């Protein structure tokens, strides 16, 4: 009988090791999923458990909540194998202690505050395998997209030429001379109003030109899907994003402008998780929570002339007990009622505060000399890890949702470098199907201060205003 060659023996050995590893990892993932589903079914979620873990820990989360998870443990075990194969073949980049904010290991979940105390997992899912918290690496490359061909960054007024034109106009009209001022004072109110409207029109045109220029400069790099995915997105392991879905040319070309009408409500802000607070929030002080930040954001947008509705409803407390597993269902019912009563609403913002693992300095930046919380846009794709649509979570506005977040992200990289974290993509829907211009924002974290969070609202409002204008 022929003896096996040493090469065959080596191959058998490798196959045995790989098989054992897959069995081990698949079993571990299944155990984690079963644990989370048990917690969800019990409906008693501890207050220290952050929503980020609820979103990313178990791939059967939404189905479990809605009573649609009826697969056997065998099928669910095999469902976990896909990310394990990817992990085994590609490996995982080693991460230093200084960059422990977002270590990657396919199939493991995002660590919560309660897990930090217990010493449980501290890994965040990401098909891209990239570190989200390391600003010195990938995100530094993003800033390059806002530079002109000669390598010099330009502001809105520099790109459109409005800055120099305004200066010339000021010098020509002689604002410093009292005689000229008296002539202006003699203008009748109708003439003054007409001139003011003309100036506003010019400013809007200049602004649109500036945003269009930023998009045009960004597009060449964004057409490289690998670059786009690596630098702009974190893809959860329970979903899949491809080049067809994330077509930068298509997403940046979607017209999200809104004809402003201050006589009717057009923008709604609400909070699926109203109990989220910050590191120095005063106990029982609503203004120190994400709800208070929602009112600050609403005031910023009102200052731009928008008619706002800020819904302060509580959807994550059931009989005094924090229950985030059903909060999206409660919120959806309430928001649908608000929309029926106010059909003119075209923009919906669900403002959250993220729960993370890391150091506070990783989640704060400086804008206009102020310490400011970093933010993250969040999209639900309504598709599973195989790229198949989740039939019970339809979203006819998915493309517009993705366009909204990407346009804001590109604009933010140009105007407020370092302000935004990568856009997070997950499998569920998160009520983003209610309007085309629906946005879920994770503004700040439990590590940020109230002041840092408050300082983030003005830049958010400015970005939204520019995309809607």
mmCIF file of N, CA and C in Angstrom, residues 14 24 100-101 140 198 231 293 350 369 428:
data_model
loop_
_atom_site.group_PDB
_atom_site.id
_atom_site.type_symbol
_atom_site.label_atom_id
_atom_site.label_comp_id
_atom_site.label_asym_id
_atom_site.label_seq_id
_atom_site.Cartn_x
_atom_site.Cartn_y
_atom_site.Cartn_z
ATOM 1 N N UNK A 14 -3.135 20.670 8.158
ATOM 2 C CA UNK A 14 -3.667 22.025 8.037
ATOM 3 C C UNK A 14 -5.185 21.999 7.996
ATOM 4 N N UNK A 24 -14.719 25.634 16.565
ATOM 5 C CA UNK A 24 -14.586 26.394 17.817
ATOM 6 C C UNK A 24 -15.209 27.776 17.699
ATOM 7 N N UNK A 100 -6.597 50.403 20.874
ATOM 8 C CA UNK A 100 -7.541 49.371 21.282
ATOM 9 C C UNK A 100 -8.984 49.807 21.194
ATOM 10 N N UNK A 101 -9.202 51.015 20.703
ATOM 11 C CA UNK A 101 -10.572 51.521 20.553
ATOM 12 C C UNK A 101 -11.430 50.593 19.734
ATOM 13 N N UNK A 140 -6.718 60.186 7.920
ATOM 14 C CA UNK A 140 -5.887 61.288 7.457
ATOM 15 C C UNK A 140 -5.880 61.353 5.940
ATOM 16 N N UNK A 198 -32.117 89.429 -2.713
ATOM 17 C CA UNK A 198 -31.132 89.203 -3.766
ATOM 18 C C UNK A 198 -29.815 88.719 -3.214
ATOM 19 N N UNK A 231 -12.200 53.918 3.798
ATOM 20 C CA UNK A 231 -12.052 55.221 4.436
ATOM 21 C C UNK A 231 -13.353 55.863 4.896
ATOM 22 N N UNK A 293 -29.757 67.710 23.951
ATOM 23 C CA UNK A 293 -28.955 68.032 22.767
ATOM 24 C C UNK A 293 -29.846 68.172 21.535
ATOM 25 N N UNK A 350 -33.046 60.988 13.885
ATOM 26 C CA UNK A 350 -33.056 60.230 15.138
ATOM 27 C C UNK A 350 -31.693 60.445 15.790
ATOM 28 N N UNK A 369 -12.010 76.360 17.959
ATOM 29 C CA UNK A 369 -11.377 76.521 19.258
ATOM 30 C C UNK A 369 -12.116 75.868 20.414
ATOM 31 N N UNK A 428 -30.191 45.910 10.004
ATOM 32 C CA UNK A 428 -31.601 46.213 10.192
ATOM 33 C C UNK A 428 -32.011 47.532 9.539
#
